[in-house]
Short mmCIF file of C-alpha atoms and ligand atoms in Angstrom, two decimals:
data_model
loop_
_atom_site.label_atom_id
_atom_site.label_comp_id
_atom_site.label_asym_id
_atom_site.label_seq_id
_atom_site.Cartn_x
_atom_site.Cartn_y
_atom_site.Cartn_z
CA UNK U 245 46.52 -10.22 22.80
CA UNK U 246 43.69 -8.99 24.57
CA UNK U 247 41.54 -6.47 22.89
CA UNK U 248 38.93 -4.51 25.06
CA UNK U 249 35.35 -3.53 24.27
CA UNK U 250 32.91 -0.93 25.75
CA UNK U 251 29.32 -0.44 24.88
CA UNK U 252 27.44 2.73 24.90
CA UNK U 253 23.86 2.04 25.18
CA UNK U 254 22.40 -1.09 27.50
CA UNK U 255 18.86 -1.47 25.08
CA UNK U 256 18.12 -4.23 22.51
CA UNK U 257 21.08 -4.29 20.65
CA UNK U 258 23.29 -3.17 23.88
CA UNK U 259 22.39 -6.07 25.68
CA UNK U 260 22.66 -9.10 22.70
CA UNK U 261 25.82 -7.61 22.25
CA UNK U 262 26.97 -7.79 25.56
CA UNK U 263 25.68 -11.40 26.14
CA UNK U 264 26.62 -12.64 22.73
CA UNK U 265 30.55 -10.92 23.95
CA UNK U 266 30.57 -12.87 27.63
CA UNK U 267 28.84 -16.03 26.47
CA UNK U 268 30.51 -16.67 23.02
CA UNK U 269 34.06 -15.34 24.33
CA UNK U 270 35.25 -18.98 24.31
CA UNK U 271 33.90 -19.83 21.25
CA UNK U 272 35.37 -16.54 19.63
CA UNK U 273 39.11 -17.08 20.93
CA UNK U 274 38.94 -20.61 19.85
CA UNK U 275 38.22 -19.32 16.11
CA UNK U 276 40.14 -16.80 15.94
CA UNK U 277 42.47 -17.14 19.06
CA UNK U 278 41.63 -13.25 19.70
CA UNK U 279 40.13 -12.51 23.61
CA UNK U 280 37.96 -9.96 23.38
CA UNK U 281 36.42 -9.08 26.86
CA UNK U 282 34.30 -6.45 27.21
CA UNK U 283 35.22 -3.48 30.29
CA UNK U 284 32.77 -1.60 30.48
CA UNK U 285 28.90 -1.10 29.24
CA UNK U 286 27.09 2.51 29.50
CA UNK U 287 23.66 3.09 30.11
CA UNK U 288 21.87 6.41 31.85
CA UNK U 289 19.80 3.51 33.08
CA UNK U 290 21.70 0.65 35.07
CA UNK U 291 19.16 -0.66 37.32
CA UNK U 292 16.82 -2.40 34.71
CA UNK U 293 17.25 -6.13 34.10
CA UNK U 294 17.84 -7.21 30.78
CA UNK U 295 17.89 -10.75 31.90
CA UNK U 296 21.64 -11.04 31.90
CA UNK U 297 23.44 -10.25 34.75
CA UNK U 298 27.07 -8.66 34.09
CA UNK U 299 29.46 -7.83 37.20
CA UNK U 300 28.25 -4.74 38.99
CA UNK U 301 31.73 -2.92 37.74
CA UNK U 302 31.14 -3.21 34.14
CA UNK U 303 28.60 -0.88 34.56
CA UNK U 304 28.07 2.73 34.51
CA UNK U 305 25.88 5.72 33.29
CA UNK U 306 29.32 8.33 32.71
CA UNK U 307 29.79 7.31 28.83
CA UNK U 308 32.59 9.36 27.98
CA UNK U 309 34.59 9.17 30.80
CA UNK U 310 34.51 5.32 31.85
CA UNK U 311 34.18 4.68 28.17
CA UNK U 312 35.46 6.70 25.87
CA UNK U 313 38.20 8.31 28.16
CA UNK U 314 39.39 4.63 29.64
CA UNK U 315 43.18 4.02 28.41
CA UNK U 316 42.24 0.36 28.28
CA UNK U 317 39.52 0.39 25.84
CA UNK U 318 40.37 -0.27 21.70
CA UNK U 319 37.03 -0.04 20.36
CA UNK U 320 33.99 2.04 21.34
CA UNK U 321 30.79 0.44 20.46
CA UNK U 322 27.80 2.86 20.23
CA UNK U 323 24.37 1.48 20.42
CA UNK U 324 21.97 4.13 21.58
CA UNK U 325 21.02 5.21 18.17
CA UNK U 326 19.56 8.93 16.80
CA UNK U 327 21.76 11.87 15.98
CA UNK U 328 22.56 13.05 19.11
CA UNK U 329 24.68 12.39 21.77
CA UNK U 330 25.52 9.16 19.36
CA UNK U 331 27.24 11.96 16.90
CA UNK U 332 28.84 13.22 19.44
CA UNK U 333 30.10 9.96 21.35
CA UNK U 334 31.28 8.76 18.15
CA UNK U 335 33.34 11.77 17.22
CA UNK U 336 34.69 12.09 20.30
CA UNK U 337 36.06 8.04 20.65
CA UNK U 338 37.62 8.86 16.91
CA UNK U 339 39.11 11.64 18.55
CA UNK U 340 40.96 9.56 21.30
CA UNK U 341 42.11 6.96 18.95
CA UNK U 342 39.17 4.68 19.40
CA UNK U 343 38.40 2.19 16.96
CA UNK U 344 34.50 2.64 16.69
CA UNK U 345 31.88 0.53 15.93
CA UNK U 346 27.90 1.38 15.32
CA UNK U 347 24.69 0.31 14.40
CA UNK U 348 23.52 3.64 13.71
CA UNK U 349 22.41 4.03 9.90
CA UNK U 350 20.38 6.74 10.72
CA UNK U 351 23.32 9.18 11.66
CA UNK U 352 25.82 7.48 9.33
CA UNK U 353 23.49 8.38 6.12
CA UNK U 354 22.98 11.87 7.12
CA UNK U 355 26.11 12.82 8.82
CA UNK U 356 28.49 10.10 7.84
CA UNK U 357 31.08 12.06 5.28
CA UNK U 358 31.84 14.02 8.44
CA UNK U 359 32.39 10.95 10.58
CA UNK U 360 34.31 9.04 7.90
CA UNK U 361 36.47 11.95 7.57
CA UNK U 362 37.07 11.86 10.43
CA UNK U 363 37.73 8.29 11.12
CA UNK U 364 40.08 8.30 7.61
CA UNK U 365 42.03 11.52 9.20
CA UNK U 366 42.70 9.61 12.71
CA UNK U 367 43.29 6.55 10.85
CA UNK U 368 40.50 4.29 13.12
CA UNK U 369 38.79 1.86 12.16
CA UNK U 370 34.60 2.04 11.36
CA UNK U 371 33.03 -0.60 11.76
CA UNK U 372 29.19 -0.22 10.61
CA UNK U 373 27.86 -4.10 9.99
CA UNK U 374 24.59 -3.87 12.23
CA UNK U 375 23.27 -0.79 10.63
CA UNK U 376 22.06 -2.38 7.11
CA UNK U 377 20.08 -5.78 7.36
CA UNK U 378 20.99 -6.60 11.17
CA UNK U 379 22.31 -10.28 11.38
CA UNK U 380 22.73 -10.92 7.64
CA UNK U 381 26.67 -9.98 6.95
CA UNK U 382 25.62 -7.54 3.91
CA UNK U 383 28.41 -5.05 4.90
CA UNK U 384 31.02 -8.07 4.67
CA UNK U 385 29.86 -9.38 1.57
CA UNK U 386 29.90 -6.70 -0.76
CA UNK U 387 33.35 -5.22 0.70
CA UNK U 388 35.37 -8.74 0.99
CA UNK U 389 33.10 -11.71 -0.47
CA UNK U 390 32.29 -9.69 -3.75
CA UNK U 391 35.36 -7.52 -3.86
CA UNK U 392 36.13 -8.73 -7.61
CA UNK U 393 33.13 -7.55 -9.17
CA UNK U 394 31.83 -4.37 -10.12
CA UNK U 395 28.10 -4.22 -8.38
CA UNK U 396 25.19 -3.94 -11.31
CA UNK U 397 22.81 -4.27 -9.36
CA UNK U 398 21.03 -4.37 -5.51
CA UNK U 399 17.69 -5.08 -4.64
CA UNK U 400 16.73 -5.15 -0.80
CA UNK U 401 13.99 -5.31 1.51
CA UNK U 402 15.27 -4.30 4.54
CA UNK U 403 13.17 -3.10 6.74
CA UNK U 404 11.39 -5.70 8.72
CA UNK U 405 8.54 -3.60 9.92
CA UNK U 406 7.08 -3.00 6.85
CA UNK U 407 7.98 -6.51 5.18
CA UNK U 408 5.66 -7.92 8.32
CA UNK U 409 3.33 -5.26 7.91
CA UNK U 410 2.67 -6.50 4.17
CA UNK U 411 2.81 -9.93 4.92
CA UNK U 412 0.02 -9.74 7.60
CA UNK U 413 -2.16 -7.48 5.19
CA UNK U 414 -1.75 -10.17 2.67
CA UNK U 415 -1.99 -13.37 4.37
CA UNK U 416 -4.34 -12.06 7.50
CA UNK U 417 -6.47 -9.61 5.11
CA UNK U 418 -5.38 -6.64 8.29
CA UNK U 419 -5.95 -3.49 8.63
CA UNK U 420 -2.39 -1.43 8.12
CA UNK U 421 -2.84 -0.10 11.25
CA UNK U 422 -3.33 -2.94 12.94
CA UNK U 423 0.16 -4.59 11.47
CA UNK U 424 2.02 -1.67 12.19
CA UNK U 425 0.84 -1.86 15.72
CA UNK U 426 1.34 -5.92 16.00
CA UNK U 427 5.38 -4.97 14.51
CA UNK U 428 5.56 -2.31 17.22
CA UNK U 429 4.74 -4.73 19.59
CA UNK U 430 7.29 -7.17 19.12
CA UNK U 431 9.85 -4.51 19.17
CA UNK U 432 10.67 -4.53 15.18
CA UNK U 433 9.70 -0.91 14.75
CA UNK U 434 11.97 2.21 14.92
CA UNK U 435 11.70 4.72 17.76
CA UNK U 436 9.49 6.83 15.88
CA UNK U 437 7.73 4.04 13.28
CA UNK U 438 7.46 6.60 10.61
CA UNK U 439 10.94 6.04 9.67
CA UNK U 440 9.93 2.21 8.81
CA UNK U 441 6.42 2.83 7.32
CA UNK U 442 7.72 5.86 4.85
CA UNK U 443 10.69 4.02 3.75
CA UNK U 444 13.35 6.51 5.46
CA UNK U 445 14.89 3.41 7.55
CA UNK U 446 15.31 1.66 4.97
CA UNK U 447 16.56 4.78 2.52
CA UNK U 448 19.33 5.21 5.27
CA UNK U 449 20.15 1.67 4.72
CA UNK U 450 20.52 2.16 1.10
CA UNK U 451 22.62 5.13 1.36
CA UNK U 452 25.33 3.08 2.82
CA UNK U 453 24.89 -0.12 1.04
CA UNK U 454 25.01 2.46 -1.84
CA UNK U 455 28.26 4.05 -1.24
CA UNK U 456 29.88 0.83 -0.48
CA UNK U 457 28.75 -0.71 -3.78
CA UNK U 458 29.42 2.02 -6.14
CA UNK U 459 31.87 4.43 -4.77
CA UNK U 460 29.74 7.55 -4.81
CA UNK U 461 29.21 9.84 -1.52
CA UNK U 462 26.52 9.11 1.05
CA UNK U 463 23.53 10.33 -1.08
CA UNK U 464 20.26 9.88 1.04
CA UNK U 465 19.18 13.47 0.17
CA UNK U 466 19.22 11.85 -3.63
CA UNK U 467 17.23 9.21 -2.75
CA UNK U 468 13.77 8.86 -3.86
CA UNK U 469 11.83 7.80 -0.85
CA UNK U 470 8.16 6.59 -0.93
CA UNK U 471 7.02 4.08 1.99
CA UNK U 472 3.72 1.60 2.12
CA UNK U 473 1.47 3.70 4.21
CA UNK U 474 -0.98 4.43 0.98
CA UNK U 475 -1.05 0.37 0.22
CA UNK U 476 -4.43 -0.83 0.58
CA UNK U 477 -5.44 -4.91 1.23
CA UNK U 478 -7.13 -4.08 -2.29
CA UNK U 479 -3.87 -3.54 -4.44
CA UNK U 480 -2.16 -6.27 -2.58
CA UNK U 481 -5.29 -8.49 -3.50
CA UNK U 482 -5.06 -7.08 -7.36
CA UNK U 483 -1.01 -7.73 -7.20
CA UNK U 484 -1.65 -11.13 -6.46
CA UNK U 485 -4.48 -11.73 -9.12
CA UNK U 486 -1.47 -10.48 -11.93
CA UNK U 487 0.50 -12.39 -10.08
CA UNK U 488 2.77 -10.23 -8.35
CA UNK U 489 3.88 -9.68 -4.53
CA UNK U 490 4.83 -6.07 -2.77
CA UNK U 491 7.14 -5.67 -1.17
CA UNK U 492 8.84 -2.17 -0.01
CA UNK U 493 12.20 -2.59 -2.14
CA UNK U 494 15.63 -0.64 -1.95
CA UNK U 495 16.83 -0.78 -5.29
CA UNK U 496 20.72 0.41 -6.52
CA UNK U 497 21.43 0.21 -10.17
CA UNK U 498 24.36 1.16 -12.40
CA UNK U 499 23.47 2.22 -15.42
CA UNK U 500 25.92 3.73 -17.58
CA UNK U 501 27.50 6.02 -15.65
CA UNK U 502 25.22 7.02 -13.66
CA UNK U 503 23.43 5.14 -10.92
CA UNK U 504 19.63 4.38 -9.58
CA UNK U 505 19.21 4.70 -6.32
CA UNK U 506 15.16 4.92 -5.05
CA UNK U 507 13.05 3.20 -2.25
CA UNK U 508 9.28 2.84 -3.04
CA UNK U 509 7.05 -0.11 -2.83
CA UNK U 510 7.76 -2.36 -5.60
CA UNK U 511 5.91 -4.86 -7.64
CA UNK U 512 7.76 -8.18 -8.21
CA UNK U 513 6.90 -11.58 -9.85
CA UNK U 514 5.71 -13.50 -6.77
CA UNK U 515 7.53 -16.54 -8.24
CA UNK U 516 11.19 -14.80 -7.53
CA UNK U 517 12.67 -15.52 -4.66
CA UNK U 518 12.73 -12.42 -3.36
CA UNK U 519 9.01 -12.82 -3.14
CA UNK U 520 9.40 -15.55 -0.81
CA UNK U 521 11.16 -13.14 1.77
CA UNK U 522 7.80 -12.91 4.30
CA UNK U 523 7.45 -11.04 8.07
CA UNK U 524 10.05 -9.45 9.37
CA UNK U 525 12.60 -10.93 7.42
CA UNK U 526 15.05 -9.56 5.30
CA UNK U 527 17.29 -10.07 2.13
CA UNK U 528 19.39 -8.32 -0.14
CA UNK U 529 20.11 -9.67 -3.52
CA UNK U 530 23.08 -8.62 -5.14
CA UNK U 531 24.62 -9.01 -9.03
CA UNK U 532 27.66 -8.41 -9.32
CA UNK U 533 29.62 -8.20 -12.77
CA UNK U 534 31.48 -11.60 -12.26
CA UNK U 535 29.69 -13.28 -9.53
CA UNK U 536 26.28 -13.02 -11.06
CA UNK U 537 23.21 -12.82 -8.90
CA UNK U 538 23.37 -13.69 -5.16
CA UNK U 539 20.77 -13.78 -2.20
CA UNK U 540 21.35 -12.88 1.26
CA UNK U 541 18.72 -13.80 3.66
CA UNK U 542 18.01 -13.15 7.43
CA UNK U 543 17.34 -11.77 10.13
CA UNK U 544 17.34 -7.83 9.90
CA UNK U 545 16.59 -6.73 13.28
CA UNK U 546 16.44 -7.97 17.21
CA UNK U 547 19.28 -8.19 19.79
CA UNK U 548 21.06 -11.63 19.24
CA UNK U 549 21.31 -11.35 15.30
CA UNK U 550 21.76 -7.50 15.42
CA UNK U 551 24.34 -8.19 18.43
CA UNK U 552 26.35 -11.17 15.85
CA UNK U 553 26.97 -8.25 13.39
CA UNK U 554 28.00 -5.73 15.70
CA UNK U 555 30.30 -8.75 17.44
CA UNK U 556 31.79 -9.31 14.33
CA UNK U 557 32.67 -5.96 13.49
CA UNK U 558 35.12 -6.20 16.69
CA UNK U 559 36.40 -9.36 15.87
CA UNK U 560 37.79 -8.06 12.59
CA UNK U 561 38.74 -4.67 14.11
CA UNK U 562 40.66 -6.99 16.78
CA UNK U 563 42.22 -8.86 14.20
CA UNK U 564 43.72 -5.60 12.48
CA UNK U 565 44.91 -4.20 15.61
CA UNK U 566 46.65 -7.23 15.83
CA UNK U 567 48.52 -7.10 12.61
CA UNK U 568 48.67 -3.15 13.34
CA UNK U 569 46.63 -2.06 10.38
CA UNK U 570 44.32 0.55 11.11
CA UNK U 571 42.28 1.14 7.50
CA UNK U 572 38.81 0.91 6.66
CA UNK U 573 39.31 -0.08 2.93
CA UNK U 574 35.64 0.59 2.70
CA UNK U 575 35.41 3.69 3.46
CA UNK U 576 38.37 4.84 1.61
CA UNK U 577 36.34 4.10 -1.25
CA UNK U 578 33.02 5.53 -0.06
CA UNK U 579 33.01 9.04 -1.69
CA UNK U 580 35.80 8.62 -4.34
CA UNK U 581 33.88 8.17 -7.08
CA UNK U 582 32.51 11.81 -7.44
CA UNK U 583 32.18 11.64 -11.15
CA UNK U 584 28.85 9.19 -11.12
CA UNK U 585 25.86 10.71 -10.99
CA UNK U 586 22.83 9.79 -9.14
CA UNK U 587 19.74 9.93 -11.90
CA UNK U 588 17.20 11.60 -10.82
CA UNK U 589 14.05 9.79 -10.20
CA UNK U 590 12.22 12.23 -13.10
CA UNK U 591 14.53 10.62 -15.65
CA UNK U 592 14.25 6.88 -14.20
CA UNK U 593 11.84 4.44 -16.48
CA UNK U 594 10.23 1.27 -14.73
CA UNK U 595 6.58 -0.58 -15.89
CA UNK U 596 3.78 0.66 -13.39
CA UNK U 597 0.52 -0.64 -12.02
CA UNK U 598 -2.32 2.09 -11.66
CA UNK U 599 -5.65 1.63 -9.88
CA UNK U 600 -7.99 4.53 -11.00
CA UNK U 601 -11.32 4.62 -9.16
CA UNK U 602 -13.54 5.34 -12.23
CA UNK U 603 -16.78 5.86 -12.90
CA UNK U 604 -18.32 2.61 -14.29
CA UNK U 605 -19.84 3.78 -17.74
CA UNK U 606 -18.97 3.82 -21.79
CA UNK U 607 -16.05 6.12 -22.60
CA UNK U 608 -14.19 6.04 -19.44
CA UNK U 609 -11.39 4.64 -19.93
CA UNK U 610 -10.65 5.68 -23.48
CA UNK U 611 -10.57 8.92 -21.82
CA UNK U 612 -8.03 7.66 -19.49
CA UNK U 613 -5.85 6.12 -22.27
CA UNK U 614 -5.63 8.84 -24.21
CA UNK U 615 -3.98 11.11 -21.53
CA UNK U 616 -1.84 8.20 -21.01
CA UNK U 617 -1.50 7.75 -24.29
CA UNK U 618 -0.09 11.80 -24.84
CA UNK U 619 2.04 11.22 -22.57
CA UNK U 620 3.63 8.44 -24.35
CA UNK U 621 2.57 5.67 -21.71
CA UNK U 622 1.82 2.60 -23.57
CA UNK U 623 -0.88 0.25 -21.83
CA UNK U 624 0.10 -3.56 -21.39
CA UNK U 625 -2.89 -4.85 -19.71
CA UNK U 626 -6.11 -3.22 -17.77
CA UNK U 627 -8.85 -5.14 -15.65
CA UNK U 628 -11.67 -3.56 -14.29
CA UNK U 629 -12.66 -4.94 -11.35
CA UNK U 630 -16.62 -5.59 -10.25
CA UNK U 631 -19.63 -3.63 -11.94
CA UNK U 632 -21.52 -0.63 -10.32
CA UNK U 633 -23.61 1.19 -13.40
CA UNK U 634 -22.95 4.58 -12.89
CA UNK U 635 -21.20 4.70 -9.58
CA UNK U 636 -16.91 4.20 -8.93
CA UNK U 637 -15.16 0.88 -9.64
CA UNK U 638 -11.15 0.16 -9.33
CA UNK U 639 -9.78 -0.08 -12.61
CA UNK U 640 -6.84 -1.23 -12.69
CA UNK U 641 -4.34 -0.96 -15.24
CA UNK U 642 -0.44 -2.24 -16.44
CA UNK U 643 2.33 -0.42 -18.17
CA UNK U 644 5.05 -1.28 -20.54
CA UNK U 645 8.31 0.63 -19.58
CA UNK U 646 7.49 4.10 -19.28
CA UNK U 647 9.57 7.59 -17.63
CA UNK U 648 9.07 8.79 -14.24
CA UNK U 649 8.02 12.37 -15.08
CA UNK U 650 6.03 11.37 -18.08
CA UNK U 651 3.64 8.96 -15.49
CA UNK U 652 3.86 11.64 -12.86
CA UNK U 653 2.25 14.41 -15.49
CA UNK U 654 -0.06 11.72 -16.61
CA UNK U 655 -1.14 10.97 -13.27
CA UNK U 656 -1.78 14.61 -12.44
CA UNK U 657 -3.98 15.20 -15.90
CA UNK U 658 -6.16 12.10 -14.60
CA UNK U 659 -6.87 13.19 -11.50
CA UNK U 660 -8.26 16.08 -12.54
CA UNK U 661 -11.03 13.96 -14.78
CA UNK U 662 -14.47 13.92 -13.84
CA UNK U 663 -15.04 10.43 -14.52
CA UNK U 664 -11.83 9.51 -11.71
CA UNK U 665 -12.86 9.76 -8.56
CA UNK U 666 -10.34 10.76 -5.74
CA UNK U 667 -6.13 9.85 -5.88
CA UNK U 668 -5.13 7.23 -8.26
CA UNK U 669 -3.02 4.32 -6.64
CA UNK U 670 0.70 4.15 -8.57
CA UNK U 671 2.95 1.25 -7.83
CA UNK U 672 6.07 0.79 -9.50
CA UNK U 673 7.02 -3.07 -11.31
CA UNK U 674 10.19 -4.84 -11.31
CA UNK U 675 10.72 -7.82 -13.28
CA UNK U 676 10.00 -9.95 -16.54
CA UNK U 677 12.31 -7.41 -18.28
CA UNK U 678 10.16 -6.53 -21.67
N1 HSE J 878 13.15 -0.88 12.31
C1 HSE J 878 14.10 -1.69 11.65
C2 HSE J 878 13.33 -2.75 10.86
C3 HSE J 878 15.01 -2.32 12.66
O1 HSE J 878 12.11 -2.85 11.00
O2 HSE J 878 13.93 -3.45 10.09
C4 HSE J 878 16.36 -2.68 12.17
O3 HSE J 878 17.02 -1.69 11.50
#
């Protein structure tokens, strides 16, 4: 059987797809013995080159009719990413009996009950790979490799931008601004690069990976969301000294039954693996109640491994038309599980780094301790770093476990002192269970 594709959007993704679809085609059927060819591919803009070169008839700017209204087509892939027309598109192929497939977790973690509804309703098929991680198969794993185990536990970076943006302030000693502008360059970056830099890429990544692992509705609007933009070279230098990495972590946790679910930048023993993860690299690592702990490691972005995860959302949607099932398990789970409740971040504990910038002289840092100390924060380790009699040094400073809102009223009551001079610097710490 022959199962036919058409694309929606002719950018980065658009066009790995379409070359990784006519160049692998042979490679594909020989797997799988499916023939996927792909009609048509819409663009408002067909004149660029892309550096492929696809027969003059695949092409054409009118989306929903030589797409989404073409009798021949099973499976609508849309590519041009943001809320709208994507929404729109989407909803629309659903609506005709498309089988759909995206890489858009921006709309799918703030409008996605609607679209899943609708996809469950028309009984399509959703297919939703690319949008967490890119190339690494994250989607796949957790719904078919892992489908035994109850999840415990995810911890991801997976945004790229700001994983290279770190990495160059740490190994290069940059400027933030300078990394951002270096991942902009080489085309890492969202659209609009606050979504990567504030952490709200990556929170719509979570949402999903979030709702696949636990059951619980898309929850982004529960999601604590904090990005790197306030990271200095200096706490990256100190992190390293106590011999930690940052990195800007998603991190999903059952506990009880109730579930974690926050995106901040993240202190982590630089000797886990995790740590390793460097540049615009991703990985998600995963425990699951039987398995254990697993890694995942890859590629999260660009056109050829973003284009194999959108590629192999249509081979598996071709390989259930072909048995004439037309389910997303997945997302008949996503949302069920209305009964766990998503903590909120107040209530959350987790061991913290502080750097205070204190005035260097006797007395200073009792003061500090004993608001930390009211607030039943109990102090694990505290350097202060360099002398200046008199003037403002970074004093740095480790937790044991502490609560959220207790460090947050703590934090407050400091920065009111006269002997603290301008906003103290919290990270949060993962790791070395105490
Ligand atoms: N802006 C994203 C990143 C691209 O930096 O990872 C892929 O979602």
């Amino acid at each position: 059987m022959k199962i036919n594709v058409g694309i929606i959007g002719f950018g980065t993704v658009g066009t790995g797809t379409a070359r990784i679809l006519t160049e692998n085609r042979d490679i594909i059927k020989e797997k799988t013995g499916l023939d996927i060819e792909l009609l048509k591919v819409a663009d408002l803009d067909i004149e660029r080159d892309r550096g492929i070169s696809l027969p003059s008839h695949i092409l054409t700017t009118d989306a929903m009719g030589d797409v989404i209204g073409n009798p021949d087509i099973h499976v609508v892939v849309e590519l041009i990413g943001g809320i709208n027309p994507a929404k729109d598109f989407i909803v629309k192929a659903i609506q005709s009996g498309k089988h759909v497939v995206t890489a858009n977790k921006a709309l799918l973690a703030t409008e996605g009950a609607e679209i899943f509804d609708e996809a469950r309703n028309r009984g399509v098929i959703l297919g939703y790979e690319a949008s967490v991680a890119g190339g690494i198969p994250i989607i796949k794993v957790i719904r078919e490799g892992l489908v035994a185990n109850r999840i415990l536990s995810i911890y991801g970076i997976i945004n790229g931008t700001s994983n290279y943006i770190l990495t160059r302030m740490l190994e290069e000693k940059m400027d933030f601004h300078d990394a951002l502008r270096e991942a902009q360059e080489l085309g890492y970056a969202e659209a609009d690069p606050t979504f990567d830099i504030e952490g709200i890429d990556t929170a719509h990544k979570l949402t999903l990976l979030a709702s696949l692992s636990f059951g619980i509705p898309l929850s982004y609007d529960h999601i604590y969301t904090e990005g790197i933009s306030r990271i200095t070279a200096q706490d990256i230098e100190f992190a390293m000294e106590l011999g930690y990495k940052i990195k800007l972590l998603a991190i999903a946790k059952a506990v009880d039954r109730e579930v974690e679910i926050r995106v901040h930048p993240t202190m982590i023993p630089e000797n886990y693996l995790i740590s390793k993860v460097d540049g615009v690299l991703n990985a998600v690592y995963v425990v699951g109640d039987a398995v254990g702990e697993t890694l995942y490691y890859g590629r999260g972005a660009g056109d050829m491994p973003t284009g194999s995860a959108v590629v192999s959302d249509i081979v598996d949607i071709a390989r259930k038309i072909t048995i004439g099932c037309n389910v997303s398990e997945d997302i008949q789970f996503m949302g069920k599980r209305t009964d766990i409740r998503v903590k909120p971040m107040g209530e959350v504990e987790s061991k913290y780094y502080f750097r205070f910038t204190a005035i260097d002289r006797p007395g200073v840092l009792s003061k500090i301790s004993g608001v930390l100390g009211r607030h039943q924060i109990s102090i694990a380790a505290v350097i202060q770093k360099g002398r200046s009699i008199g003037g403002a040094v970074p004093l740095v400073l480790l937790t044991h476990k502490a609560r959220e809102s207790d460090v947050q009223k703590a934090i407050k009551e400091i920065d009111t002192l006269d002997v603290v001079d301008g906003r103290t610097m919290v990270i949060r710490v993962e790791g070395d269970e105490d």
